[in-house]
PDB file of N, CA and C in Angstrom:
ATOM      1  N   UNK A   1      -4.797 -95.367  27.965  1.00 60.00           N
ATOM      2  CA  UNK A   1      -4.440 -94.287  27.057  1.00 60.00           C
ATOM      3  C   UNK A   1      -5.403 -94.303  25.880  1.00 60.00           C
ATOM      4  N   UNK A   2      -5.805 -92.724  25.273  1.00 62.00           N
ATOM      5  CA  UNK A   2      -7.107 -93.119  24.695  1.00 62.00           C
ATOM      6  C   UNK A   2      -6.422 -93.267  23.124  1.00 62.00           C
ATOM      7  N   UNK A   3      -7.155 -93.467  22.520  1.00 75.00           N
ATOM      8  CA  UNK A   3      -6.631 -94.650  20.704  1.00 75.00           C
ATOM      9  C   UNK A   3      -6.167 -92.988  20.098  1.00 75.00           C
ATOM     10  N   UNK A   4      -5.034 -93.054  19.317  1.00 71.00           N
ATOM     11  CA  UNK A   4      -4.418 -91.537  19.170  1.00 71.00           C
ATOM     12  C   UNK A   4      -5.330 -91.063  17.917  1.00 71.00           C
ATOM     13  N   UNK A   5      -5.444 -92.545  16.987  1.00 77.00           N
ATOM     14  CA  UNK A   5      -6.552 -92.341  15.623  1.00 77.00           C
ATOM     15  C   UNK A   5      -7.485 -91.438  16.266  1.00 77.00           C
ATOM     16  N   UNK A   6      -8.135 -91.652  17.273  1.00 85.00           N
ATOM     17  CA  UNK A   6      -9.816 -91.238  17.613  1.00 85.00           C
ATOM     18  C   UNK A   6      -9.593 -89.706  18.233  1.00 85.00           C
ATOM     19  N   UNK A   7      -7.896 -88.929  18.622  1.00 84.00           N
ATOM     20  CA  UNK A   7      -7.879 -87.512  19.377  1.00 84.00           C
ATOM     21  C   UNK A   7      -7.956 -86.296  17.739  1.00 84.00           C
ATOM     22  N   UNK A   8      -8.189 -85.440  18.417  1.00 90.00           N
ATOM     23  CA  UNK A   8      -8.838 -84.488  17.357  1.00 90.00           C
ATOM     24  C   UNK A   8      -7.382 -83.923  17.452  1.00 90.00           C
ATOM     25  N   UNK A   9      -7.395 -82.930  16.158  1.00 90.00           N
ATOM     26  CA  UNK A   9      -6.113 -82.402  16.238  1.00 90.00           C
ATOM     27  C   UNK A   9      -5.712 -81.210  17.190  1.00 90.00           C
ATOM     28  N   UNK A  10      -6.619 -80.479  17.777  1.00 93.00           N
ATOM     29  CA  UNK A  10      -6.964 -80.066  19.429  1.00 93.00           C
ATOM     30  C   UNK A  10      -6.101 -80.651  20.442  1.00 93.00           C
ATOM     31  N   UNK A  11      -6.339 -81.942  20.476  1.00 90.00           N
ATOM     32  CA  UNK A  11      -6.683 -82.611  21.491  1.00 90.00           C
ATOM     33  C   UNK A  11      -4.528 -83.237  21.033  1.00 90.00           C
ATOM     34  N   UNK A  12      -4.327 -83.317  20.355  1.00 90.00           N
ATOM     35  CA  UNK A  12      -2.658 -83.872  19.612  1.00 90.00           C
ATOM     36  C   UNK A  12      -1.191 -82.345  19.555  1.00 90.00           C
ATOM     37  N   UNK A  13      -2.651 -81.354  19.197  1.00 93.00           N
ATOM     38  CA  UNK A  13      -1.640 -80.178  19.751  1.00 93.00           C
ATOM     39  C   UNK A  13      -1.360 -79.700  20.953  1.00 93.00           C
ATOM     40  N   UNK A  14      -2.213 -80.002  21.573  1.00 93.00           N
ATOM     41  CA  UNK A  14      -2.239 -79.994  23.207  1.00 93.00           C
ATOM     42  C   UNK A  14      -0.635 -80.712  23.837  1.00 93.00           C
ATOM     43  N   UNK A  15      -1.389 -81.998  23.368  1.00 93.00           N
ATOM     44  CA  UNK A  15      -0.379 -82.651  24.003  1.00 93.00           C
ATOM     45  C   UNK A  15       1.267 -82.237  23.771  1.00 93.00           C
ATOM     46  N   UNK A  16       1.460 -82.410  22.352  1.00 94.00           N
ATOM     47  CA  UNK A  16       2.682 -81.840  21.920  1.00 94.00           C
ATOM     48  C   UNK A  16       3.362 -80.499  22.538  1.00 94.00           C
ATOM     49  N   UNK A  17       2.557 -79.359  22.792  1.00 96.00           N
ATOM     50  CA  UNK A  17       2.779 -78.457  23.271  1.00 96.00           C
ATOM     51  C   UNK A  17       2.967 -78.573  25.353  1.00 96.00           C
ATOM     52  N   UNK A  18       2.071 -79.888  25.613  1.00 96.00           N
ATOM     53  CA  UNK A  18       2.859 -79.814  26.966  1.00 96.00           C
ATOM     54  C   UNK A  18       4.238 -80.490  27.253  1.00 96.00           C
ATOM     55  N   UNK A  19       4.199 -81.365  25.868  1.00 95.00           N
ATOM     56  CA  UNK A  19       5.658 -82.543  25.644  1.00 95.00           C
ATOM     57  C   UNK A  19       6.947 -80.848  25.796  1.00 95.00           C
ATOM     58  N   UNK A  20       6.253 -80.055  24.560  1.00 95.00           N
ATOM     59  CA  UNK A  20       7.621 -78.899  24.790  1.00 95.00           C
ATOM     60  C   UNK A  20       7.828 -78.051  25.712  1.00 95.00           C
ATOM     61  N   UNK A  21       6.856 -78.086  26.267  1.00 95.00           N
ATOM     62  CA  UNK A  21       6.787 -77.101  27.596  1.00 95.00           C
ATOM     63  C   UNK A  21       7.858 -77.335  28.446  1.00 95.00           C
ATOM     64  N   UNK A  22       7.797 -79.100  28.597  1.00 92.00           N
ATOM     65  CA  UNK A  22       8.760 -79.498  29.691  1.00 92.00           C
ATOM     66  C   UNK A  22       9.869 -79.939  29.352  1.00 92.00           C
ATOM     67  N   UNK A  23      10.285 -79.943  28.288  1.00 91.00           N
ATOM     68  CA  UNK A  23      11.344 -80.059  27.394  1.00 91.00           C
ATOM     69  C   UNK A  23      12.573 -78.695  27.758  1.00 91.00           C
ATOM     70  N   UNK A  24      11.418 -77.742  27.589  1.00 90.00           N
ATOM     71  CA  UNK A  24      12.112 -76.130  27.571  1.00 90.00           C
ATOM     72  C   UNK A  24      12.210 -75.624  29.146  1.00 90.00           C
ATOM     73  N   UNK A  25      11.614 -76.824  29.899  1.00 88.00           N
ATOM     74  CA  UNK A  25      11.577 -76.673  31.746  1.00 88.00           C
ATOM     75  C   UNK A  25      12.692 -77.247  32.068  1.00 88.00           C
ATOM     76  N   UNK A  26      12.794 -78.421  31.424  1.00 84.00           N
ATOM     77  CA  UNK A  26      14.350 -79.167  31.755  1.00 84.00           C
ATOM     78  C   UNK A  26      15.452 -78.748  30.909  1.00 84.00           C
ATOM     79  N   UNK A  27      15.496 -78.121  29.649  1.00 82.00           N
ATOM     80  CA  UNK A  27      16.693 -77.368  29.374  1.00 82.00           C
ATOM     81  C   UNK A  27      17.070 -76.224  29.959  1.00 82.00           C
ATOM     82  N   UNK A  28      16.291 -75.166  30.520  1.00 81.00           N
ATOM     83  CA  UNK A  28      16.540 -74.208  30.552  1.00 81.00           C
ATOM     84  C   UNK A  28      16.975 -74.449  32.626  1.00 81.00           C
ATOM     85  N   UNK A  29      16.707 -75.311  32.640  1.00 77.00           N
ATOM     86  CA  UNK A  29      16.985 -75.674  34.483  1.00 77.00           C
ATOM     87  C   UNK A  29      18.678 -76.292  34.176  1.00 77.00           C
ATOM     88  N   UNK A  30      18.939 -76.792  33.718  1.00 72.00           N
ATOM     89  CA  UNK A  30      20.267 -77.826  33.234  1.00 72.00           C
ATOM     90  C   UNK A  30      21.054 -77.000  32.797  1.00 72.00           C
ATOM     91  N   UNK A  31      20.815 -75.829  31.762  1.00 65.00           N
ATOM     92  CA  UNK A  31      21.645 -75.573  30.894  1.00 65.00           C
ATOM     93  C   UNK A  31      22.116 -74.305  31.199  1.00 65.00           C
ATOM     94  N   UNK A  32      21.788 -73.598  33.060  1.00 62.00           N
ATOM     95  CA  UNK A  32      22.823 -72.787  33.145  1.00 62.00           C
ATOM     96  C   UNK A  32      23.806 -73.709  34.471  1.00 62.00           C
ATOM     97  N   UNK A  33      23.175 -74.409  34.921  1.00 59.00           N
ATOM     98  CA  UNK A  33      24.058 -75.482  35.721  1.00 59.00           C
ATOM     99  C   UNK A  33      25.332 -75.787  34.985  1.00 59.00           C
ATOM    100  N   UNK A  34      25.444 -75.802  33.957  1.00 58.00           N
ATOM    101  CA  UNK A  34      26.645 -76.234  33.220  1.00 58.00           C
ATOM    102  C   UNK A  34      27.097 -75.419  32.707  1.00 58.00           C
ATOM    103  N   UNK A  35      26.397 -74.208  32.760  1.00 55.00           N
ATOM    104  CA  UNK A  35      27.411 -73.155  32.062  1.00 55.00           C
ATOM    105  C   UNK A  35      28.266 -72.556  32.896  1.00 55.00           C
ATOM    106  N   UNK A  36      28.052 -72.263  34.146  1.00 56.00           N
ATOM    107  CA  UNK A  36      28.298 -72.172  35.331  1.00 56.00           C
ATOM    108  C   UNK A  36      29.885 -72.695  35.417  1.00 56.00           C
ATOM    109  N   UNK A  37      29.754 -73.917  34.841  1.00 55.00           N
ATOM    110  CA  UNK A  37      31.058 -74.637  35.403  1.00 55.00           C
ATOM    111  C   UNK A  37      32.723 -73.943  35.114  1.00 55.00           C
ATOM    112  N   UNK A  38      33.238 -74.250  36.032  1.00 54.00           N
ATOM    113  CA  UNK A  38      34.709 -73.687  35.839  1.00 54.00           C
ATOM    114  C   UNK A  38      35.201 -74.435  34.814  1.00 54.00           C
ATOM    115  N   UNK A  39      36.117 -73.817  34.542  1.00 57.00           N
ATOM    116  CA  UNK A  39      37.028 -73.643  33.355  1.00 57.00           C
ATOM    117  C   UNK A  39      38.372 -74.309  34.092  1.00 57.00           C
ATOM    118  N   UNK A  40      39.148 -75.375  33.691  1.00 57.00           N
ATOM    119  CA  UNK A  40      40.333 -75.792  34.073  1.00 57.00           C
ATOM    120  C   UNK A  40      41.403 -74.867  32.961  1.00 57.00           C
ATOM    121  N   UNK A  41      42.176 -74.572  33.403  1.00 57.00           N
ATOM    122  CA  UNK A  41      43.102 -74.113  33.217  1.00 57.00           C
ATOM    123  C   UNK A  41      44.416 -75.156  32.441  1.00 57.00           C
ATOM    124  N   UNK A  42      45.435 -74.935  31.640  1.00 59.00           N
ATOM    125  CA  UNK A  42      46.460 -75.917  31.425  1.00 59.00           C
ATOM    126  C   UNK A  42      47.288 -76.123  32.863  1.00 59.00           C
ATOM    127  N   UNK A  43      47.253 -75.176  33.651  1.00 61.00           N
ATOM    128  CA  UNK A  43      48.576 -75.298  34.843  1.00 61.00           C
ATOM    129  C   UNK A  43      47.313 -75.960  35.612  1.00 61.00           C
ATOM    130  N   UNK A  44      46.022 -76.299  35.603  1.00 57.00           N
ATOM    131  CA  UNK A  44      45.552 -77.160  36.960  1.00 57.00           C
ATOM    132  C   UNK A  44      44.673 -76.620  37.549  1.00 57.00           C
ATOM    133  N   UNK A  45      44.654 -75.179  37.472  1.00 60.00           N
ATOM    134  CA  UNK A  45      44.013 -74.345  38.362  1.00 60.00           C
ATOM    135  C   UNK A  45      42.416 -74.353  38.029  1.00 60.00           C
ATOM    136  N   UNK A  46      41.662 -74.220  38.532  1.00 58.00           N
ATOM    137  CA  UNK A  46      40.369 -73.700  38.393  1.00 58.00           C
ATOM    138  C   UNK A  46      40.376 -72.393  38.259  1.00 58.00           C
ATOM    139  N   UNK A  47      40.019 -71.701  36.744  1.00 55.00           N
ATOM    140  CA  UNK A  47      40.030 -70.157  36.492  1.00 55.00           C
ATOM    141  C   UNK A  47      38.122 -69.904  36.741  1.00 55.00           C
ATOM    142  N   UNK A  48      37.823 -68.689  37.562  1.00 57.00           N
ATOM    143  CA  UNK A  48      36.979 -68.554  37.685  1.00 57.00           C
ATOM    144  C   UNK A  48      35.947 -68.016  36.523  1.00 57.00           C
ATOM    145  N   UNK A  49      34.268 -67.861  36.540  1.00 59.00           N
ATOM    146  CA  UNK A  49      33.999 -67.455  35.406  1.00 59.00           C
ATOM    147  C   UNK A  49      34.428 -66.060  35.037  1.00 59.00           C
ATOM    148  N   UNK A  50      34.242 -65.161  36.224  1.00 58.00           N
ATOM    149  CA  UNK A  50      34.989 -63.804  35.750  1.00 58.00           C
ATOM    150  C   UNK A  50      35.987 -63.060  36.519  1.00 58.00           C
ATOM    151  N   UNK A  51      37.168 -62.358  36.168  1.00 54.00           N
ATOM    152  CA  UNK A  51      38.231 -62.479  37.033  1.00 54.00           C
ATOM    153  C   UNK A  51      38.275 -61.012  36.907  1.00 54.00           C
ATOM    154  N   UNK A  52      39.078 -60.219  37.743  1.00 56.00           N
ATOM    155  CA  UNK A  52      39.979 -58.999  37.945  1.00 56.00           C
ATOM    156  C   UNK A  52      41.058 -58.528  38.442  1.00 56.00           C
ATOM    157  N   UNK A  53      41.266 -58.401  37.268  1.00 62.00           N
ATOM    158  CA  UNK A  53      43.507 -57.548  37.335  1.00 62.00           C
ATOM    159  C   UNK A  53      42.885 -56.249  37.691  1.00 62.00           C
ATOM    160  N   UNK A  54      43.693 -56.141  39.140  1.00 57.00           N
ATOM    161  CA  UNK A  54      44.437 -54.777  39.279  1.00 57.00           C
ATOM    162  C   UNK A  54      45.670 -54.097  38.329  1.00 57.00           C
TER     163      UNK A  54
END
């Protein structure tokens, strides 16, 4: 790994910007997986995310 003193600030924004890239690859992959999730109910039931009354 090269000495961080000796990377230009180019070369430090780079990096940082691929650190968030994949940051915002793995939240945005995760974070409708869980939104997704059912909703328990107090009586037990699994209420779905969206429902319809006749």
């Amino acid at each position: 790994m090269p000495n961080i003193s000796k990377l230009s600030r180019t070369d430090l924004s780079a990096m940082l910007s691929v650190v968030l890239f994949g940051m915002t690859i793995l939240i945005s992959a995760v974070g409708p997986a869980e939104a997704g999730s059912a909703v328990i109910s107090t009586d037990g039931t699994a209420s779905p995310s969206v429902s319809y009354k006749a």
